[in-house]
Amino acid sequence: MFARRTEWNLAANRYSLAVEQARSLEVNGGRRLLDLTASNPTTVGLHFEGERILRALQHPRALEYEPASKGILAAREAVAAYYAGCGVALSAERIILTVSTSEAYSYCFRLLCDPGDEVLVPQPSYPLFAFLADIQDVKLVPYELVYDHGWQIEFESLRRAITPRSRAIMVVHPNNPTGHFTRHWELERLNALCREHELALVADEVFLDYGLGNGSGDERDNATAEPPLSFAANDAALTFTLSGLSKICALPQIKVAWIAASGPPALVYAALDRLDVIADTYLSPNAPVQWAVAELLATREGIQRQLRQRVQRNLRELDAQLAKAKMTSRLEFDAGWYAVLRTPSTRTDEETAIALLEQESVLIHPGHFFDFPGAGYLVASLIAPEEDFREGIGRVLRAMDE
Ligand SMILES: Cc1ncc(COP(=O)(O)O)c(C=O)c1O
């Protein structure tokens, strides 16, 4: 009865079974789990301007129905103002609102790909891409990121991955979970490849504001560092830059995201005409939320400050503990909410993560979730509450040394 694209293997794997069991033990009075996978910003003890957020959702204009395909102008202008703050002049005409970055991806895939067409994706990266692509009948073809005192694109592997069916190169800037920004020289080479093979760039910038050099409040030395440039300023190839309030304002439940289009004007306008029809068919974003966008964006400074402070403090704690650890180190990164740990690769990451769960009551992501090359990687969330982080990382490092 069902389409082949939905033939997913939905059986629980060993890791998810172990998580389920550990959670049920905890609920039944067992040892408390220390969650180093915590990535929901609404449940890690941050202070949100609750009243201001709720008030913003009560705009009187929300009582009117205004079917604007790209989203209401006031909301798109607020997004354009966000980019102006990032140093990018972008007209509201080039912005299309969606309810999530995931929906923004699906619009881009619908715009660019016929069934079976290919999109090039970085590896390691964010695991949701596989499902997004399946649902849109798009084939993901990985290209490699390599680590050598920082991550970078392995351009030979990218070039090899391009076929006549390739339609776009995806970039996550900064990448999740490796936390590295695309460098200027990489952007130039990406643009050259896109022009040579008539490909579009799709850049996911949900963590753009969380550079370690963006000033944490604690880190005075870094407070004046320049923020990295956004792909929304790229005009050398057709580029779709995706972001949204789920990370910018730490409000994933509000469901506001967007696509910003840039590139050679003729291509941009042709793309926008078509995206307009796709967006008009769904008219996804609701009125109360759209009328609130400007005010919600205005709350970002306070919440971002708290998140940067949390990340910096947990990172300092991690580094202090790593200085005494024998078997674990961490990879360098520029931005984001995660630290990648390098651990002994004597067993699979899944086995390591299960052992940590069962023996230490610590929940941590195995690297294979993100398609790291080979074993020996764990991913720890740096936005976990500080007490849990300190104790949880201590248990992980001790277990690795034993
Ligand atoms: C790289 C990346 N892109 C997109 C998203 C999801 O964003 P949204 O909630 O807007 O769909 C996430 C969420 O963690 C993410 O890590």
Short mmCIF file of C-alpha atoms and ligand atoms in Angstrom, two decimals:
data_model
loop_
_atom_site.label_atom_id
_atom_site.label_comp_id
_atom_site.label_asym_id
_atom_site.label_seq_id
_atom_site.Cartn_x
_atom_site.Cartn_y
_atom_site.Cartn_z
CA MET A 1 0.00 0.00 0.00
CA PHE A 2 2.89 2.37 0.61
CA ALA A 3 5.38 4.20 -1.54
CA ARG A 4 8.89 2.75 -1.72
CA ARG A 5 10.30 6.04 -0.47
CA THR A 6 8.75 5.29 2.92
CA GLU A 7 10.31 1.84 3.29
CA TRP A 8 12.55 2.90 6.13
CA ASN A 9 13.98 0.46 8.61
CA LEU A 10 12.03 1.64 11.64
CA ALA A 11 13.22 -1.12 13.97
CA ALA A 12 14.97 0.20 17.08
CA ASN A 13 18.75 -0.20 16.92
CA ARG A 14 20.93 -1.35 19.81
CA TYR A 15 21.69 2.20 20.87
CA SER A 16 18.09 3.42 20.84
CA LEU A 17 17.02 0.30 22.77
CA ALA A 18 19.72 0.99 25.36
CA VAL A 19 18.56 4.63 25.64
CA GLU A 20 14.96 3.53 26.10
CA GLN A 21 15.96 1.05 28.79
CA ALA A 22 18.16 3.56 30.62
CA ARG A 23 15.36 6.14 30.59
CA SER A 24 12.84 3.68 31.96
CA LEU A 25 15.27 2.64 34.72
CA GLU A 26 15.72 6.33 35.58
CA VAL A 27 11.96 6.91 35.76
CA ASN A 28 11.67 3.89 38.06
CA GLY A 29 14.07 5.27 40.62
CA GLY A 30 17.40 4.30 38.99
CA ARG A 31 20.49 6.49 38.69
CA ARG A 32 19.86 9.89 37.05
CA LEU A 33 21.02 10.07 33.43
CA LEU A 34 23.46 12.83 32.53
CA ASP A 35 22.42 13.93 29.06
CA LEU A 36 25.36 15.10 26.95
CA THR A 37 23.16 14.96 23.85
CA ALA A 38 20.92 17.77 25.17
CA SER A 39 20.32 20.08 22.23
CA ASN A 40 16.83 21.42 22.90
CA PRO A 41 17.56 25.00 23.97
CA THR A 42 14.18 25.35 25.66
CA THR A 43 14.97 22.68 28.29
CA VAL A 44 18.55 23.38 29.38
CA GLY A 45 17.86 26.04 31.98
CA LEU A 46 18.19 29.24 29.92
CA HIS A 47 16.24 32.36 30.74
CA PHE A 48 13.83 33.38 27.96
CA GLU A 49 11.96 36.69 27.89
CA GLY A 50 8.74 34.72 28.25
CA GLU A 51 6.25 37.57 28.54
CA ARG A 52 7.79 39.49 25.67
CA ILE A 53 7.67 36.42 23.44
CA LEU A 54 4.05 35.63 24.28
CA ARG A 55 3.03 39.28 23.85
CA ALA A 56 4.65 39.34 20.42
CA LEU A 57 2.37 36.50 19.36
CA GLN A 58 -0.73 38.63 20.01
CA HIS A 59 -0.34 41.20 17.24
CA PRO A 60 -3.81 42.55 16.26
CA ARG A 61 -3.02 42.18 12.56
CA ALA A 62 -2.88 38.42 13.14
CA LEU A 63 -6.69 38.46 13.00
CA GLU A 64 -6.52 39.24 9.26
CA TYR A 65 -5.87 36.61 6.62
CA GLU A 66 -3.25 37.87 4.22
CA PRO A 67 -2.22 35.08 1.85
CA ALA A 68 1.28 36.31 0.97
CA SER A 69 3.15 33.55 -0.84
CA LYS A 70 6.65 34.46 0.34
CA GLY A 71 5.42 35.47 3.79
CA ILE A 72 4.17 38.85 4.96
CA LEU A 73 6.43 41.77 4.06
CA ALA A 74 6.95 42.95 7.66
CA ALA A 75 8.39 39.55 8.59
CA ARG A 76 10.64 39.40 5.53
CA GLU A 77 11.87 42.93 6.22
CA ALA A 78 12.77 41.85 9.75
CA VAL A 79 14.79 38.98 8.30
CA ALA A 80 16.47 41.41 5.86
CA ALA A 81 17.37 43.58 8.88
CA TYR A 82 18.93 40.51 10.55
CA TYR A 83 21.16 40.08 7.49
CA ALA A 84 22.00 43.79 7.50
CA GLY A 85 23.29 43.15 11.04
CA CYS A 86 25.47 40.36 9.61
CA GLY A 87 26.88 42.83 7.07
CA VAL A 88 24.77 41.60 4.14
CA ALA A 89 22.49 43.95 2.17
CA LEU A 90 19.60 41.76 1.06
CA SER A 91 16.22 42.93 -0.20
CA ALA A 92 13.13 41.42 1.43
CA GLU A 93 12.12 40.38 -2.12
CA ARG A 94 14.79 37.70 -1.99
CA ILE A 95 13.50 36.10 1.20
CA ILE A 96 10.90 33.36 1.45
CA LEU A 97 9.53 32.36 4.82
CA THR A 98 9.00 28.73 5.76
CA VAL A 99 8.06 27.01 9.00
CA SER A 100 11.40 25.27 9.44
CA THR A 101 14.78 24.89 7.87
CA SER A 102 13.65 21.37 7.01
CA GLU A 103 10.78 22.82 5.00
CA ALA A 104 13.21 25.28 3.39
CA TYR A 105 15.34 22.31 2.28
CA SER A 106 12.30 20.61 0.81
CA TYR A 107 11.40 23.75 -1.20
CA CYS A 108 14.97 23.90 -2.54
CA PHE A 109 14.92 20.21 -3.46
CA ARG A 110 11.52 20.64 -5.17
CA LEU A 111 12.85 23.64 -7.08
CA LEU A 112 16.10 22.06 -8.22
CA CYS A 113 15.60 18.30 -8.52
CA ASP A 114 13.57 15.87 -10.56
CA PRO A 115 13.10 12.42 -8.99
CA GLY A 116 16.47 10.67 -8.78
CA ASP A 117 18.53 13.83 -9.23
CA GLU A 118 21.47 14.21 -6.90
CA VAL A 119 22.51 16.64 -4.22
CA LEU A 120 26.04 16.63 -2.82
CA VAL A 121 26.23 16.59 0.96
CA PRO A 122 29.15 16.98 3.35
CA GLN A 123 30.19 14.05 5.47
CA PRO A 124 30.27 14.10 8.47
CA SER A 125 27.20 16.26 8.95
CA TYR A 126 23.65 16.55 10.18
CA PRO A 127 21.73 13.23 9.97
CA LEU A 128 18.29 14.61 9.06
CA PHE A 129 19.35 15.14 5.43
CA ALA A 130 18.80 11.50 4.56
CA PHE A 131 15.09 11.67 5.44
CA LEU A 132 14.59 15.07 3.84
CA ALA A 133 16.06 13.74 0.62
CA ASP A 134 14.10 10.45 0.69
CA ILE A 135 10.82 12.26 1.10
CA GLN A 136 11.59 14.49 -1.91
CA ASP A 137 12.91 11.58 -4.05
CA VAL A 138 16.34 13.14 -4.12
CA LYS A 139 19.54 11.09 -3.99
CA LEU A 140 22.19 12.29 -1.58
CA VAL A 141 25.78 11.81 -2.70
CA PRO A 142 28.35 12.43 0.04
CA TYR A 143 31.56 14.39 -0.33
CA GLU A 144 34.25 14.27 2.32
CA LEU A 145 35.33 16.74 4.91
CA VAL A 146 38.81 16.06 6.23
CA TYR A 147 40.35 17.05 9.53
CA ASP A 148 43.86 18.41 9.90
CA HIS A 149 43.96 20.95 12.74
CA GLY A 150 40.50 22.03 11.60
CA TRP A 151 38.05 20.70 9.05
CA GLN A 152 37.98 21.47 5.36
CA ILE A 153 36.33 20.27 2.18
CA GLU A 154 38.21 17.52 0.36
CA PHE A 155 37.71 19.01 -3.10
CA GLU A 156 38.91 15.93 -4.99
CA SER A 157 36.16 13.89 -3.35
CA LEU A 158 33.63 16.63 -4.15
CA ARG A 159 34.72 16.72 -7.78
CA ARG A 160 34.49 12.93 -8.03
CA ALA A 161 30.97 13.00 -6.56
CA ILE A 162 29.62 15.28 -9.32
CA THR A 163 27.65 13.49 -12.05
CA PRO A 164 25.33 14.69 -14.84
CA ARG A 165 22.46 14.28 -12.34
CA SER A 166 23.99 16.58 -9.70
CA ARG A 167 21.88 19.66 -9.04
CA ALA A 168 23.26 21.28 -5.91
CA ILE A 169 26.09 21.30 -3.40
CA MET A 170 25.01 21.55 0.21
CA VAL A 171 27.17 23.29 2.78
CA VAL A 172 26.48 23.60 6.49
CA HIS A 173 28.13 26.83 7.70
CA PRO A 174 29.20 26.27 10.43
CA ASN A 175 28.79 22.54 10.07
CA ASN A 176 26.95 20.43 12.62
CA PRO A 177 28.58 18.76 14.54
CA THR A 178 32.15 19.54 13.38
CA GLY A 179 31.64 23.27 14.05
CA HIS A 180 33.81 24.59 11.24
CA PHE A 181 33.08 27.55 8.99
CA THR A 182 33.53 27.37 5.24
CA ARG A 183 36.63 29.45 4.42
CA HIS A 184 36.83 32.12 1.72
CA TRP A 185 39.13 30.00 -0.44
CA GLU A 186 36.63 27.14 -0.18
CA LEU A 187 33.76 29.40 -1.22
CA GLU A 188 35.72 30.47 -4.29
CA ARG A 189 36.28 26.86 -5.30
CA LEU A 190 32.64 25.98 -4.60
CA ASN A 191 31.54 28.87 -6.81
CA ALA A 192 33.85 27.73 -9.60
CA LEU A 193 32.47 24.16 -9.42
CA CYS A 194 28.89 25.44 -9.40
CA ARG A 195 29.50 27.58 -12.48
CA GLU A 196 31.33 24.80 -14.30
CA HIS A 197 28.62 22.19 -13.65
CA GLU A 198 25.52 24.43 -13.43
CA LEU A 199 24.90 23.60 -9.80
CA ALA A 200 23.26 25.66 -7.06
CA LEU A 201 24.66 26.11 -3.56
CA VAL A 202 22.40 25.36 -0.60
CA ALA A 203 23.93 26.76 2.59
CA ASP A 204 22.51 25.90 6.00
CA GLU A 205 23.50 28.68 8.39
CA VAL A 206 21.39 27.90 11.43
CA PHE A 207 24.45 28.14 13.74
CA LEU A 208 25.99 31.20 12.04
CA ASP A 209 25.67 33.41 15.11
CA TYR A 210 27.40 30.95 17.43
CA GLY A 211 31.02 31.51 16.47
CA LEU A 212 33.41 31.03 19.38
CA GLY A 213 34.87 34.40 18.47
CA ASN A 214 31.52 36.20 18.63
CA GLY A 215 32.02 37.41 22.18
CA SER A 216 30.70 35.23 24.97
CA GLY A 217 30.47 37.84 27.66
CA ASP A 218 33.23 35.85 29.38
CA GLU A 219 35.82 35.91 26.64
CA ARG A 220 36.93 39.51 26.37
CA ASP A 221 39.79 38.61 24.02
CA ASN A 222 37.44 37.31 21.41
CA ALA A 223 34.72 39.89 21.85
CA THR A 224 35.82 42.01 18.92
CA ALA A 225 36.45 39.22 16.42
CA GLU A 226 34.74 39.75 13.06
CA PRO A 227 31.70 37.53 12.51
CA PRO A 228 32.10 35.24 9.49
CA LEU A 229 30.44 36.30 6.26
CA SER A 230 27.07 34.78 5.39
CA PHE A 231 26.47 32.85 2.16
CA ALA A 232 23.56 35.27 1.64
CA ALA A 233 26.24 37.68 0.33
CA ASN A 234 27.42 35.20 -2.29
CA ASP A 235 26.59 36.37 -5.79
CA ALA A 236 29.03 34.29 -7.82
CA ALA A 237 26.67 31.28 -8.07
CA LEU A 238 22.97 30.67 -7.49
CA THR A 239 22.83 30.34 -3.70
CA PHE A 240 20.05 29.51 -1.27
CA THR A 241 20.90 30.39 2.31
CA LEU A 242 18.76 28.69 4.94
CA SER A 243 18.29 29.72 8.53
CA GLY A 244 15.62 30.37 11.12
CA LEU A 245 14.61 31.20 14.64
CA SER A 246 15.14 27.66 15.96
CA LYS A 247 18.81 28.45 16.61
CA ILE A 248 19.04 32.25 16.08
CA CYS A 249 16.51 32.87 18.88
CA ALA A 250 16.70 29.37 20.42
CA LEU A 251 12.97 29.03 19.67
CA PRO A 252 12.52 25.81 17.66
CA GLN A 253 8.90 25.54 18.79
CA ILE A 254 7.93 28.84 17.14
CA LYS A 255 8.57 27.41 13.68
CA VAL A 256 9.99 30.26 11.61
CA ALA A 257 12.72 29.79 9.04
CA TRP A 258 13.56 31.09 5.57
CA ILE A 259 15.38 30.81 2.30
CA ALA A 260 17.43 33.81 1.15
CA ALA A 261 18.29 33.72 -2.56
CA SER A 262 21.40 35.32 -4.03
CA GLY A 263 23.56 34.94 -7.13
CA PRO A 264 23.47 36.10 -10.75
CA PRO A 265 20.27 38.22 -10.97
CA ALA A 266 18.64 36.40 -13.92
CA LEU A 267 18.98 33.06 -12.11
CA VAL A 268 17.82 34.51 -8.80
CA TYR A 269 14.65 36.01 -10.30
CA ALA A 270 13.84 32.81 -12.21
CA ALA A 271 14.32 30.82 -9.00
CA LEU A 272 12.21 33.24 -6.95
CA ASP A 273 9.32 33.05 -9.45
CA ARG A 274 9.25 29.30 -9.07
CA LEU A 275 9.75 29.30 -5.31
CA ASP A 276 6.87 31.73 -5.13
CA VAL A 277 4.57 29.11 -6.66
CA ILE A 278 5.84 26.36 -4.35
CA ALA A 279 5.37 28.57 -1.28
CA ASP A 280 1.97 29.82 -2.52
CA THR A 281 0.77 26.23 -2.80
CA TYR A 282 1.34 25.63 0.92
CA LEU A 283 1.19 29.08 2.57
CA SER A 284 2.73 27.37 5.61
CA PRO A 285 3.71 30.08 8.10
CA ASN A 286 0.82 31.24 10.26
CA ALA A 287 -0.15 34.89 10.84
CA PRO A 288 0.52 35.31 14.61
CA VAL A 289 4.04 34.01 14.21
CA GLN A 290 4.79 36.08 11.09
CA TRP A 291 3.64 39.26 12.80
CA ALA A 292 5.92 38.40 15.71
CA VAL A 293 9.12 37.82 13.72
CA ALA A 294 10.63 41.29 14.20
CA GLU A 295 10.02 41.26 17.95
CA LEU A 296 11.23 37.67 18.34
CA LEU A 297 14.43 38.49 16.46
CA ALA A 298 14.90 41.39 18.86
CA THR A 299 15.16 38.87 21.74
CA ARG A 300 18.10 37.07 20.18
CA GLU A 301 20.89 39.03 21.79
CA GLY A 302 20.02 38.00 25.35
CA ILE A 303 19.51 34.33 24.60
CA GLN A 304 22.56 34.12 22.35
CA ARG A 305 24.67 35.67 25.10
CA GLN A 306 23.54 32.96 27.51
CA LEU A 307 24.18 30.22 24.99
CA ARG A 308 27.64 31.50 24.13
CA GLN A 309 28.46 31.74 27.81
CA ARG A 310 27.23 28.17 28.37
CA VAL A 311 29.29 26.89 25.45
CA GLN A 312 32.42 28.73 26.59
CA ARG A 313 32.13 27.53 30.17
CA ASN A 314 31.49 23.92 29.21
CA LEU A 315 34.34 24.09 26.73
CA ARG A 316 36.70 25.42 29.39
CA GLU A 317 35.62 22.63 31.71
CA LEU A 318 36.13 20.08 28.95
CA ASP A 319 39.61 21.36 28.18
CA ALA A 320 40.57 21.40 31.86
CA GLN A 321 39.47 17.79 32.22
CA LEU A 322 41.07 16.75 28.92
CA ALA A 323 44.41 18.12 30.11
CA LYS A 324 44.40 15.30 32.69
CA ALA A 325 42.93 12.59 30.44
CA LYS A 326 45.16 10.06 28.70
CA MET A 327 43.00 8.49 26.02
CA THR A 328 40.69 11.29 24.82
CA SER A 329 41.25 14.56 22.99
CA ARG A 330 38.96 16.97 21.22
CA LEU A 331 38.93 18.30 17.68
CA GLU A 332 39.30 22.01 17.03
CA PHE A 333 36.24 23.94 15.93
CA ASP A 334 35.06 27.48 15.19
CA ALA A 335 31.42 27.57 16.21
CA GLY A 336 28.25 25.79 17.22
CA TRP A 337 26.95 23.86 20.19
CA TYR A 338 29.00 20.66 20.00
CA ALA A 339 32.43 19.28 20.75
CA VAL A 340 33.78 16.27 18.89
CA LEU A 341 35.83 13.95 21.08
CA ARG A 342 38.47 11.61 19.72
CA THR A 343 38.48 8.37 21.70
CA PRO A 344 40.21 5.01 21.35
CA SER A 345 38.78 3.11 18.38
CA THR A 346 39.11 -0.36 19.86
CA ARG A 347 35.35 -0.88 19.50
CA THR A 348 32.55 0.79 17.54
CA ASP A 349 31.27 4.19 18.64
CA GLU A 350 27.89 2.60 19.22
CA GLU A 351 29.44 0.06 21.62
CA THR A 352 31.27 2.86 23.41
CA ALA A 353 28.11 4.96 23.72
CA ILE A 354 26.10 1.97 24.99
CA ALA A 355 28.78 1.14 27.58
CA LEU A 356 28.78 4.76 28.77
CA LEU A 357 25.02 4.66 29.08
CA GLU A 358 24.84 1.35 30.91
CA GLN A 359 27.88 1.69 33.15
CA GLU A 360 28.16 5.46 33.66
CA SER A 361 24.56 6.67 33.08
CA VAL A 362 25.84 9.16 30.51
CA LEU A 363 24.04 9.79 27.25
CA ILE A 364 26.41 10.89 24.47
CA HIS A 365 26.13 10.70 20.68
CA PRO A 366 28.24 8.10 18.90
CA GLY A 367 30.08 9.57 15.89
CA HIS A 368 28.42 7.23 13.42
CA PHE A 369 25.17 9.21 13.86
CA PHE A 370 26.91 11.90 11.83
CA ASP A 371 28.88 9.59 9.52
CA PHE A 372 32.32 10.28 10.89
CA PRO A 373 34.98 8.32 9.05
CA GLY A 374 35.58 5.16 11.12
CA ALA A 375 35.35 4.62 14.85
CA GLY A 376 36.68 6.74 17.71
CA TYR A 377 34.37 9.75 17.73
CA LEU A 378 31.84 10.92 20.30
CA VAL A 379 29.84 14.15 20.11
CA ALA A 380 29.05 16.08 23.30
CA SER A 381 26.56 18.93 23.50
CA LEU A 382 28.11 22.08 24.96
CA ILE A 383 24.71 23.55 25.82
CA ALA A 384 23.99 20.88 28.44
CA PRO A 385 23.53 22.32 31.96
CA GLU A 386 26.99 23.01 33.42
CA GLU A 387 26.74 20.67 36.44
CA ASP A 388 25.61 17.77 34.26
CA PHE A 389 28.31 18.54 31.74
CA ARG A 390 31.09 18.60 34.34
CA GLU A 391 30.05 15.34 35.94
CA GLY A 392 29.12 13.63 32.65
CA ILE A 393 32.37 14.49 30.88
CA GLY A 394 34.31 13.41 33.97
CA ARG A 395 32.66 9.98 33.80
CA VAL A 396 33.30 9.68 30.04
CA LEU A 397 37.00 10.55 30.31
CA ARG A 398 37.54 8.25 33.30
CA ALA A 399 35.83 5.38 31.50
CA MET A 400 38.02 5.94 28.42
CA ASP A 401 41.19 5.88 30.53
CA GLU A 402 40.23 2.66 32.31
C1 LIG B 1 22.42 21.97 10.72
C2 LIG B 1 20.96 22.04 11.07
N1 LIG B 1 20.07 22.47 10.15
C3 LIG B 1 18.75 22.56 10.44
C4 LIG B 1 18.27 22.22 11.69
C5 LIG B 1 16.80 22.26 11.96
O1 LIG B 1 16.30 23.51 11.92
P1 LIG B 1 14.69 23.73 11.96
O2 LIG B 1 14.26 23.50 13.37
O3 LIG B 1 14.54 25.12 11.51
O4 LIG B 1 14.11 22.74 10.97
C6 LIG B 1 19.15 21.76 12.67
C7 LIG B 1 18.65 21.37 13.99
O5 LIG B 1 19.34 20.92 14.86
C8 LIG B 1 20.52 21.67 12.36
O6 LIG B 1 21.39 21.22 13.26
#
